Short mmCIF file of C-alpha atoms and ligand atoms in Angstrom, two decimals:
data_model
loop_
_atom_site.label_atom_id
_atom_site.label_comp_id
_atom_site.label_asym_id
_atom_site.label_seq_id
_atom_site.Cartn_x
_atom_site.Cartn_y
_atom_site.Cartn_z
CA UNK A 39 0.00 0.00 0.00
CA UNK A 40 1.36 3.33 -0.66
CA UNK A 41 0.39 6.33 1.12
CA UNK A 42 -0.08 9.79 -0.33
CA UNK A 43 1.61 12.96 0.98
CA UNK A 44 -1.96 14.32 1.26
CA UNK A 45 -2.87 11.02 3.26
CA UNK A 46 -0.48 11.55 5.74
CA UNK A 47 -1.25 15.79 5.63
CA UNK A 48 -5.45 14.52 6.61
CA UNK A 49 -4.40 12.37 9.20
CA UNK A 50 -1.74 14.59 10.89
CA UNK A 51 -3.21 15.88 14.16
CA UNK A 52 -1.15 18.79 13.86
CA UNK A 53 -2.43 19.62 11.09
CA UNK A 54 -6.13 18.23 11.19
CA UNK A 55 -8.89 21.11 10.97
CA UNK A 56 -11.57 20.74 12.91
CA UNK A 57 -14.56 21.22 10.50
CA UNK A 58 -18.35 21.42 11.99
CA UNK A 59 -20.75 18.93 10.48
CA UNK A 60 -23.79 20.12 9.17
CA UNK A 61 -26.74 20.01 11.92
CA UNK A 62 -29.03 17.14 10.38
CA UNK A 63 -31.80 18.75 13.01
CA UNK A 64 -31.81 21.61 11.43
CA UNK A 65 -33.54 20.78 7.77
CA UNK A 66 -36.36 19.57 9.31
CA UNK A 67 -36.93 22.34 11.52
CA UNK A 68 -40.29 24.73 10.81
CA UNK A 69 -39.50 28.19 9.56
CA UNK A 70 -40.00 30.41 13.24
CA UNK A 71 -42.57 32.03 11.57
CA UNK A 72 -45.76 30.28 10.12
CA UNK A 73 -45.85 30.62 5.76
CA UNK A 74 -48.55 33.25 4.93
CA UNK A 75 -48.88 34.06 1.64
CA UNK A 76 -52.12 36.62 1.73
CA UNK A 77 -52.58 39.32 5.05
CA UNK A 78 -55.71 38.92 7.10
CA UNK A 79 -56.73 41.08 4.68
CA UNK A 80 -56.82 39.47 1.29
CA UNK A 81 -53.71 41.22 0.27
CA UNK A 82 -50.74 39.14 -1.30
CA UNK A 83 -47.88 39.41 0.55
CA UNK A 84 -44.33 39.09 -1.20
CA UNK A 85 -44.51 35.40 -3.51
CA UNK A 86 -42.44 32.83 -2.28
CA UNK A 87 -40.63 30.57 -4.35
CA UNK A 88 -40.79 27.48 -2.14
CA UNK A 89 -44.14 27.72 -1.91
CA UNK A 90 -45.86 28.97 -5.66
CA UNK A 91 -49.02 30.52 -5.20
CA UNK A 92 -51.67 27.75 -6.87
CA UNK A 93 -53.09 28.54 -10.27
CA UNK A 94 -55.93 30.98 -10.30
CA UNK A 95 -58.91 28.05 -11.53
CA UNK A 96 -57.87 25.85 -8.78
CA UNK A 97 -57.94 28.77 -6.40
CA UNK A 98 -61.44 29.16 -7.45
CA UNK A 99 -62.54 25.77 -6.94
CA UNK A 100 -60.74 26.21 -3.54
CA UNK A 101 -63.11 29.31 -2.76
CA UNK A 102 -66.36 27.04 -4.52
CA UNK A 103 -65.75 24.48 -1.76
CA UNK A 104 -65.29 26.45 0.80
CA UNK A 105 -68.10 28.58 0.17
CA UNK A 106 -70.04 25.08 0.06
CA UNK A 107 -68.27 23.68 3.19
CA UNK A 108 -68.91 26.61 5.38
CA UNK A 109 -72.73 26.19 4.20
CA UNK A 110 -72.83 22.29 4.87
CA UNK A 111 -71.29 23.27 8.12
CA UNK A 112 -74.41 24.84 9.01
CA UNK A 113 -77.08 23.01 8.12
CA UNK A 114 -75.28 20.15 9.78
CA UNK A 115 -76.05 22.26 13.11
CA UNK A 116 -78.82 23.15 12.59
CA UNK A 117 -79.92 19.46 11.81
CA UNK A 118 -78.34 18.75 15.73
CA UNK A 119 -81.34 21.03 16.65
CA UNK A 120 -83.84 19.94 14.81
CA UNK A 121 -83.52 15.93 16.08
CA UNK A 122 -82.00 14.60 13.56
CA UNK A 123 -78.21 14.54 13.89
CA UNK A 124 -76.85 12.96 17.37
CA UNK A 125 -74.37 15.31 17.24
CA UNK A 126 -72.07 17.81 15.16
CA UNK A 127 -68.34 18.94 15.77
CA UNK A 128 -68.49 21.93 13.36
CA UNK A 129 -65.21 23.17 11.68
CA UNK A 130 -66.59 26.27 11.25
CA UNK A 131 -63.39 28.60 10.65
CA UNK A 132 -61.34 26.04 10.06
CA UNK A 133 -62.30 25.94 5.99
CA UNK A 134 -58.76 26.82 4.67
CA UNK A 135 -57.58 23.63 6.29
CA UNK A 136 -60.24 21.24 5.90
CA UNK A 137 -60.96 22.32 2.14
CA UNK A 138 -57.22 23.19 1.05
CA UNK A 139 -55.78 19.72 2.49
CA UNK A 140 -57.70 17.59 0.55
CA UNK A 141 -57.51 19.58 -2.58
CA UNK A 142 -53.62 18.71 -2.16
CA UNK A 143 -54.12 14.90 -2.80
CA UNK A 144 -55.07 12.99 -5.51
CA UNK A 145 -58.71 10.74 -5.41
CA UNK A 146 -56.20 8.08 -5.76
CA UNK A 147 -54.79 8.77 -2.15
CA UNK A 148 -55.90 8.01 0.88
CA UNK A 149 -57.68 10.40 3.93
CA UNK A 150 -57.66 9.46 7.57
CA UNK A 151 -60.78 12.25 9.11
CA UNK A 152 -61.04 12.81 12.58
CA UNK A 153 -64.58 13.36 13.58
CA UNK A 154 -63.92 17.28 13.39
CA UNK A 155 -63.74 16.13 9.33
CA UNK A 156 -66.81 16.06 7.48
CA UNK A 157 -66.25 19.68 5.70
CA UNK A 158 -63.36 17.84 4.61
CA UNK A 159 -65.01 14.61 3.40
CA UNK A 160 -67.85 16.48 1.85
CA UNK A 161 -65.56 18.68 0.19
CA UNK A 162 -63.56 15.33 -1.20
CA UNK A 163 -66.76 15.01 -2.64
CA UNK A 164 -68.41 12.63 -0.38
CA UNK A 165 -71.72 12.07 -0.55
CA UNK A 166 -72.78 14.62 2.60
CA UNK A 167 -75.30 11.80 3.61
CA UNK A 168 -72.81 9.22 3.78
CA UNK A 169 -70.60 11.69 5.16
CA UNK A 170 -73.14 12.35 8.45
CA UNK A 171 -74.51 8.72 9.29
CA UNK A 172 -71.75 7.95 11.81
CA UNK A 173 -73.09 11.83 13.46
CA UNK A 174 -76.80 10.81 12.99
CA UNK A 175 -75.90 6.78 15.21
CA UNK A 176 -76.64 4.88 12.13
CA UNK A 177 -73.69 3.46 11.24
CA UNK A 178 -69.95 3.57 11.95
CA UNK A 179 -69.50 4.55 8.59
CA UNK A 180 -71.55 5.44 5.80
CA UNK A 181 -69.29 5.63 2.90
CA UNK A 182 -66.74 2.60 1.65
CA UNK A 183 -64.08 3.67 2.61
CA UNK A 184 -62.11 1.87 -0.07
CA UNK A 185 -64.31 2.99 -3.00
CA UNK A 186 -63.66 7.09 -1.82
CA UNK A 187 -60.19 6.36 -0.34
CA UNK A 188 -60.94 8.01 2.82
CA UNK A 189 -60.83 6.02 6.59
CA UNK A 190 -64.27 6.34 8.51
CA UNK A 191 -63.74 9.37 11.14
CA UNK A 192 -61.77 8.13 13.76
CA UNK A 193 -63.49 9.44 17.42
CA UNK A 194 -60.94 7.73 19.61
CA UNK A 195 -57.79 10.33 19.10
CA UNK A 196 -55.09 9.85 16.94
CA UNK A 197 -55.50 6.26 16.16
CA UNK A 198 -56.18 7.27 12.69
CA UNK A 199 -52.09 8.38 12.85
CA UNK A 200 -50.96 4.78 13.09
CA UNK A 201 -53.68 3.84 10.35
CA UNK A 202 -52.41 6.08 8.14
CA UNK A 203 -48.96 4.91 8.61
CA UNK A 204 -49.73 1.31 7.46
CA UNK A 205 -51.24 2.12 4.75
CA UNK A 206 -48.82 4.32 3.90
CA UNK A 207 -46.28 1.78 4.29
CA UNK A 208 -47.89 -1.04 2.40
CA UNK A 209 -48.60 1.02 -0.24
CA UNK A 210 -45.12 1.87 -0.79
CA UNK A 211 -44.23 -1.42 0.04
CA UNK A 212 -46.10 -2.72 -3.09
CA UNK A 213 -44.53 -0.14 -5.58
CA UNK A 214 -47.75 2.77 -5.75
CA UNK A 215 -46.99 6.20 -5.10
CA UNK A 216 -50.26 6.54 -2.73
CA UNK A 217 -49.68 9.06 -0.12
CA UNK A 218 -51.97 9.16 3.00
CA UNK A 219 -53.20 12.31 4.82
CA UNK A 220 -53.73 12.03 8.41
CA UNK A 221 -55.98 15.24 9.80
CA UNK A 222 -54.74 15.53 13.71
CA UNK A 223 -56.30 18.16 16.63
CA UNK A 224 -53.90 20.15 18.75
CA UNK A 225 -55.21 17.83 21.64
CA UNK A 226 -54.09 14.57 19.97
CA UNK A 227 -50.59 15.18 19.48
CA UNK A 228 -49.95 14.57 23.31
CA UNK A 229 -51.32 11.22 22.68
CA UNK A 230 -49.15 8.13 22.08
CA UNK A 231 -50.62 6.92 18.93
CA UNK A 232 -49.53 10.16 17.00
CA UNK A 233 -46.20 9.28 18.05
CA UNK A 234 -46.04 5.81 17.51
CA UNK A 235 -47.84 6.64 14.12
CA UNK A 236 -45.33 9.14 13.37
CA UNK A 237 -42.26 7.25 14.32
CA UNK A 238 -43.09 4.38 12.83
CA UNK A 239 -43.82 6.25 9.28
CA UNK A 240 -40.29 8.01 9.69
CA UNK A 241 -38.01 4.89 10.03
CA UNK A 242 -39.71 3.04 7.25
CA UNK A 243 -40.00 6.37 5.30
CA UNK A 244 -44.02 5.88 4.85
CA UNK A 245 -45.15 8.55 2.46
CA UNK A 246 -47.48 10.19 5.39
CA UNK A 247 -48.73 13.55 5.32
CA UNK A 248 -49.67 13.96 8.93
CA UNK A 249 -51.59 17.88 9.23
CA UNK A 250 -52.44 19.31 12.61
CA UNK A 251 -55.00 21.73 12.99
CA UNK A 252 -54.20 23.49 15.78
CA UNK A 253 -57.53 25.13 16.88
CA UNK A 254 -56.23 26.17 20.21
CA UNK A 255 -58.33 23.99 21.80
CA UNK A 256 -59.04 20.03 22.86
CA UNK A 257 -62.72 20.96 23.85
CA UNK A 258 -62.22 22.74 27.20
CA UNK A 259 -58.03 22.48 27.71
CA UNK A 260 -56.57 25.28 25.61
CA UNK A 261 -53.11 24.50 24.16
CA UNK A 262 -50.82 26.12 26.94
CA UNK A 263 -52.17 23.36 29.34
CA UNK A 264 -51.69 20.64 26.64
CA UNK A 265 -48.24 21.26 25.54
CA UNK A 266 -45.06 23.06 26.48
CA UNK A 267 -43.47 22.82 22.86
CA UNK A 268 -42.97 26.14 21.09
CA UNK A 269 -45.04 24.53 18.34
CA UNK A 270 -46.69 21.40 17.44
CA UNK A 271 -44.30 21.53 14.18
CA UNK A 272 -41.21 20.81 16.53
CA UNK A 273 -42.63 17.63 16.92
CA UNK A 274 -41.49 16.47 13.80
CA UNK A 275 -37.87 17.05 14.39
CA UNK A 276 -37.54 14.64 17.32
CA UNK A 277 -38.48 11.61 14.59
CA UNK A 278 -36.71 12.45 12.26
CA UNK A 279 -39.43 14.27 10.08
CA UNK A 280 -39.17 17.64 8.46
CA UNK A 281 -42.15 19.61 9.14
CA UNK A 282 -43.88 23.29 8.21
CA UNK A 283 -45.78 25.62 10.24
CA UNK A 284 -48.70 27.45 8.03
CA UNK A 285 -51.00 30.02 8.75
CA UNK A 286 -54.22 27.85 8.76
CA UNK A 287 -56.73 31.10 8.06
CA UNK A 288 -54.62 31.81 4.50
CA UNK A 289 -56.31 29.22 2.20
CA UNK A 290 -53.56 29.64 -0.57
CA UNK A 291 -50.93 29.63 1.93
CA UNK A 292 -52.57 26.01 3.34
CA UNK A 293 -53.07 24.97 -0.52
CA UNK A 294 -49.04 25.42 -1.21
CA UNK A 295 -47.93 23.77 1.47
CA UNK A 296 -49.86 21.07 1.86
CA UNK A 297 -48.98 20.54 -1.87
CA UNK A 298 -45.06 20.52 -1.12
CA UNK A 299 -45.55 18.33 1.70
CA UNK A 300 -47.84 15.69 -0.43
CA UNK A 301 -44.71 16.19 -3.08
CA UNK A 302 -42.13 15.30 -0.38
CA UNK A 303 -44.17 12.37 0.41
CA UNK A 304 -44.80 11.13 -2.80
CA UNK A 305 -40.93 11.19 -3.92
CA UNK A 306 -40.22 9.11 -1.09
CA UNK A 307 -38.82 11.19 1.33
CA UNK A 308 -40.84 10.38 4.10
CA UNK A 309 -43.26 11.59 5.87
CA UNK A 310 -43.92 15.68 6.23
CA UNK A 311 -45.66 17.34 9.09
CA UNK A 312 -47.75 20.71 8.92
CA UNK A 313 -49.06 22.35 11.88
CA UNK A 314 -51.63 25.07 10.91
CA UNK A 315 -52.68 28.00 13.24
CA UNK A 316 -56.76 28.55 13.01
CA UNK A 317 -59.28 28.32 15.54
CA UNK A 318 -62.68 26.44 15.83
CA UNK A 319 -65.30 29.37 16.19
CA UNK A 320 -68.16 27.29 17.34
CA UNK A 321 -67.97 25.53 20.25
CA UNK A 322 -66.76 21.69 20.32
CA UNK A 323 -69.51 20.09 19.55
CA UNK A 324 -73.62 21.30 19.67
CA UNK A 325 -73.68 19.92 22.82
CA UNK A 326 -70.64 21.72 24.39
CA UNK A 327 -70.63 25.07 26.16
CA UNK A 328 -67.81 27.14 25.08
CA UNK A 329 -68.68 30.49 27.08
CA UNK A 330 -67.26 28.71 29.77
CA UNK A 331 -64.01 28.08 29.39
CA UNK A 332 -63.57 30.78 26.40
CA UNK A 333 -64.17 34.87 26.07
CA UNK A 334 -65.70 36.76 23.33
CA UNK A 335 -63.23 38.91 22.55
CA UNK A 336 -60.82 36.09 21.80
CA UNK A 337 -63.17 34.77 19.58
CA UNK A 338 -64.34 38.39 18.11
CA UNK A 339 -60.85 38.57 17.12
CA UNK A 340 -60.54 35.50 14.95
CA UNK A 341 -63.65 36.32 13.08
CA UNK A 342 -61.68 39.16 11.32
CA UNK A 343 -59.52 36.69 10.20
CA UNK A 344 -61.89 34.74 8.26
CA UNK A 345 -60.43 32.54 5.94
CA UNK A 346 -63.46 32.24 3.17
CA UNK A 347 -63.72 36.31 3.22
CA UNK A 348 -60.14 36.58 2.87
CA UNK A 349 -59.89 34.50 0.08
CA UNK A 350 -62.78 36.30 -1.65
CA UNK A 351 -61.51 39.66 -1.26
CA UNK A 352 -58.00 38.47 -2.84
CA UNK A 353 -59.82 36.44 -5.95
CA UNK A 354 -62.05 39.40 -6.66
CA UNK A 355 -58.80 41.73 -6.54
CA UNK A 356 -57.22 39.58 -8.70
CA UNK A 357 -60.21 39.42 -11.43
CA UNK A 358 -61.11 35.67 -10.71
CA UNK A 359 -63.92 36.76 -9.11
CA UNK A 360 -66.78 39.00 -9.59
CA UNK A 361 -70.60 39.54 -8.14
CA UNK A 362 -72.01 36.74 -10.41
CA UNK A 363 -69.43 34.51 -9.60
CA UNK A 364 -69.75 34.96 -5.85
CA UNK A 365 -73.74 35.17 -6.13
CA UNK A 366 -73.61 31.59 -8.52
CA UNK A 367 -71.50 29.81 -6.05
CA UNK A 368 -74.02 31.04 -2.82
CA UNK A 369 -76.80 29.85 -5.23
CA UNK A 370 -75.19 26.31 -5.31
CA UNK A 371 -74.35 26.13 -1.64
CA UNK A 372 -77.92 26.93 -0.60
CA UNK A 373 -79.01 24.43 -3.25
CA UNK A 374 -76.76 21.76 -1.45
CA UNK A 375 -78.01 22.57 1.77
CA UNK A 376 -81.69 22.19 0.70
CA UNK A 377 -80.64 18.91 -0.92
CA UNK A 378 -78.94 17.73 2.12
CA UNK A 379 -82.15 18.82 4.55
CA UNK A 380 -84.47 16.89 2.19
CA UNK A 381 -82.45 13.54 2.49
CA UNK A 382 -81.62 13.79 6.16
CA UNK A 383 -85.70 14.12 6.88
CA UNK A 384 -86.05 10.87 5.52
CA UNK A 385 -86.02 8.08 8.80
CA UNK A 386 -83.48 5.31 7.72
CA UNK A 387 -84.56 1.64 8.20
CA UNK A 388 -81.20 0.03 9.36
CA UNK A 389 -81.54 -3.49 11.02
CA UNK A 390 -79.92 -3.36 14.48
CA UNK A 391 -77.69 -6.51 13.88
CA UNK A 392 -76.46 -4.88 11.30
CA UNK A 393 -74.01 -3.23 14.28
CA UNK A 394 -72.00 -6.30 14.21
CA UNK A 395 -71.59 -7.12 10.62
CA UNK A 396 -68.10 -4.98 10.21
CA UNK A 397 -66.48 -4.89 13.41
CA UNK A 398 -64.12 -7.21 12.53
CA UNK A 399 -63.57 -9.42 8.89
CA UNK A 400 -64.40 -12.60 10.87
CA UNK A 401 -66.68 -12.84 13.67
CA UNK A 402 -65.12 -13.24 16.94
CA UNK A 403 -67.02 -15.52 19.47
CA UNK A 404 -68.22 -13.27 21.84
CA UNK A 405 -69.29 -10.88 19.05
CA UNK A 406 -71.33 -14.09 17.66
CA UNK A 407 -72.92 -14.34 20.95
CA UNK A 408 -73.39 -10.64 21.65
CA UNK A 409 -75.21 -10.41 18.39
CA UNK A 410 -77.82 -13.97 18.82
CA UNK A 411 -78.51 -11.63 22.50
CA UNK A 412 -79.51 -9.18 20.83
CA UNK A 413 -81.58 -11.11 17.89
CA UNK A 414 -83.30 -13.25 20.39
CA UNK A 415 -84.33 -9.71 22.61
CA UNK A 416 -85.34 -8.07 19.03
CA UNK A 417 -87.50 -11.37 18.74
CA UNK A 418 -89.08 -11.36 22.27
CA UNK A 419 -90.48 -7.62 21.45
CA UNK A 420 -91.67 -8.31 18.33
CA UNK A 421 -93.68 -11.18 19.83
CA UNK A 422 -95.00 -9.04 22.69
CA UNK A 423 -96.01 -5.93 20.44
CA UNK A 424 -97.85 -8.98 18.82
CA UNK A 425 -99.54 -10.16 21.82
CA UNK A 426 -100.79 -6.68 23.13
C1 TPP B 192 -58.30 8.46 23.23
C2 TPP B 192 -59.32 9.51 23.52
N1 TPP B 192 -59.25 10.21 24.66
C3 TPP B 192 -60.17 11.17 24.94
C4 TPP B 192 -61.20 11.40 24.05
C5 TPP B 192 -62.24 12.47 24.37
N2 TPP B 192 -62.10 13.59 23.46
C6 TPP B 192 -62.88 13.72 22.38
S1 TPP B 192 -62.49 15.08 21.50
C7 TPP B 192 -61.28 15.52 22.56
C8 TPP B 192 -60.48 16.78 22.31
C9 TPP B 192 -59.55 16.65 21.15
O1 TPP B 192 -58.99 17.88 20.83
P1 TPP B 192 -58.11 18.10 19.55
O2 TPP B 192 -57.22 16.94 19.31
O3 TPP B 192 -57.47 19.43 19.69
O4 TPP B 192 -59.16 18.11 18.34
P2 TPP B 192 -60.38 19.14 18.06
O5 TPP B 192 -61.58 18.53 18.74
O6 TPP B 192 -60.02 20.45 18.60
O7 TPP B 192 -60.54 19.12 16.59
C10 TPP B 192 -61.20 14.64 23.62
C11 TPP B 192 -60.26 14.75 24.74
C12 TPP B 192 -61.24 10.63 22.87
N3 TPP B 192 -62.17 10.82 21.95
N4 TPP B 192 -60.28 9.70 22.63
MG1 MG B 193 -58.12 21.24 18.96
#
């Protein structure tokens, strides 16, 4: 072996520089400041070239389903009062994310909803129906979920995280470029399965959006008692995952990077998280009290920084808009509605055993036995309401 004068020059201590590595942490931390790319106002702020404002028809058809999300939003409450939904979380302020998220994905990939997620769904374009039978105590589910792509809406938090993570990772595994989307609350990144989901997506690189939308709330417990972290995006960095902070209440901002992050996914880099600041304006659910643990003035001040008015006042700025435009769009939205109102009057038949037909692929034993319980009580009131 011969060694070079330069070999012996590197390996000289006298001579040996001590050069700093790169900090691998620092890639995959969130810019301090979360990406806006219009003011509160509607005004465009300086263009970014990491993030490239959206083309102006897709914009549109961002403001369309908003516009028709905010309206489905509610009617949905207002079907809680009327007796015919069990119950309604409303996203209500949260359009940009809900609507903007899932334009960011192809049909083709996959959706894991929370409950907080049916502005989302029916945006996907969902039948809104389908969308509100789990709400209404029908069904678990009233869509197939593998015919729309999306998971039914996961109540128990974050265990649509490690969902999303296998599917992510079998997907991958058998050579498609699906990515999935898991929608997260603030509240349910302190629990373990968003870590376990998230961990386990990073060391097997599972092409995972995961997207919090930090509301500032997990129904009563406002963030500062739920986390210490300086932001739910630093969350990412401890796994290994790059991540984004967005302003949530910018709808173009959400649209571009929710669209770099589904990129990042796709090309197999990984998984991507995005926290985005926004705030639930109604209360949690219909049934929850939000005077109580909230003031007016704190919500008074997010309602000037509505996300479907800012979005309008930028489109009709920029000529995409106009008064028909907005006017045709309202016309559709209260069209929807009406639709929705007419179907959700109609009582559904569904057979009561039907509760245990897709709990699991294959029976269990006890589920068997739960289910012949209940047939044999369903019989013993028929028979009575014969007798009287
Ligand atoms: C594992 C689990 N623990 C507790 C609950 C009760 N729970 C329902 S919603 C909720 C708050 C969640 O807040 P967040 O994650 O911020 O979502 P948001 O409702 O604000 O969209 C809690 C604690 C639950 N559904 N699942
Ligand atoms: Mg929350």
């Amino acid at each position: 072996m011969t060694t070079t004068p330069q070999a012996v020059r590197r390996a000289s201590p006298r001579t040996r520089r001590t050069v700093t590595p790169p900090d691998p942490a620092r890639s995959l931390l969130p810019d301090a400041e979360p990406v806006r790319l219009l003011a509160e106002n509607g005004t465009p702020l300086p263009a970014r070239a990491d993030y490239p404002e959206p083309p102006a028809e897709v914009l549109r058809e961002l403001y369309r389903r908003m516009v028709l999300g905010r309206r489905f939003d509610t009617q949905a409450t207002a079907l809680t009062k009327q007796g015919r939904l069990a119950v309604y979380p409303s996203s209500r302020g949260q359009e940009a994310c809900q609507v903007g998220a899932v334009l960011a994905v192809r049909d083709t990939d996959w959706v894991f909803p929370t409950y907080r997620e049916s502005m989302a769904l029916v945006a996907r374009g969902i039948d809104p129906v389908e969308v509100l039978t789990l709400l209404r105590g029908d069904w678990h589910c009233g869509y197939d979920p593998t015919e729309v792509h999306t998971a039914p809406q996961c109540t128990p938090l974050a265990t649509q995280c490690v969902h999303a993570a296998g599917l992510a990772h079998g997907e991958a595994y058998q050579g498609r470029d699906t990515v999935a989307l898991a929608f997260i609350g603030d509240g349910a990144t302190s629990e373990g399965d968003f870590h376990e989901g998230i961990n386990f997506a990073a060391v097997f690189k599972a092409p995972v959006v995961f997207f919090v939308q930090n509301n500032k709330y997990a129904i009563s417990v406002p963030l500062s008692r739920q986390t210490a972290a300086p932001s739910l995006a630093y969350k990412g960095v401890g796994y290994g995952v790059p991540s984004e902070q967005v302003d949530g209440n910018d709808p173009v901002a959400v649209l571009a990077v929710l669209t770099r992050a589904v990129a990042h996914a796709r090309a197999g880099k990984g998984p991507f998280l995005v926290e985005a600041h926004t705030y639930r304006m109604e209360p949690h659910t219909n049934a929850d009290d939000a005077t109580r643990y909230r003031d007016g003035a704190e919500v008074d001040a997010w309602r000037d920084r509505d996300p479907v008015a800012r979005l309008e006042t930028y489109l009709r700025a920029r000529g995409v808009l106009d008064d028909a435009a907005v006017a045709e769009i309202a016309e559709q939205a209260e069209a929807y509605a009406a639709d929705l109102r007419t179907r959700m009057n109609e009582q559904p038949t569904v057979d009561p055993l039907s509760l245990f037909d897709h709990v699991y692929a294959e029976p269990t034993p006890q589920l068997i036995e739960q289910r012949e319980q209940v047939r044999a009580e369903l019989a013993a009131a028929h028979a009575e309401e014969g007798d009287a």
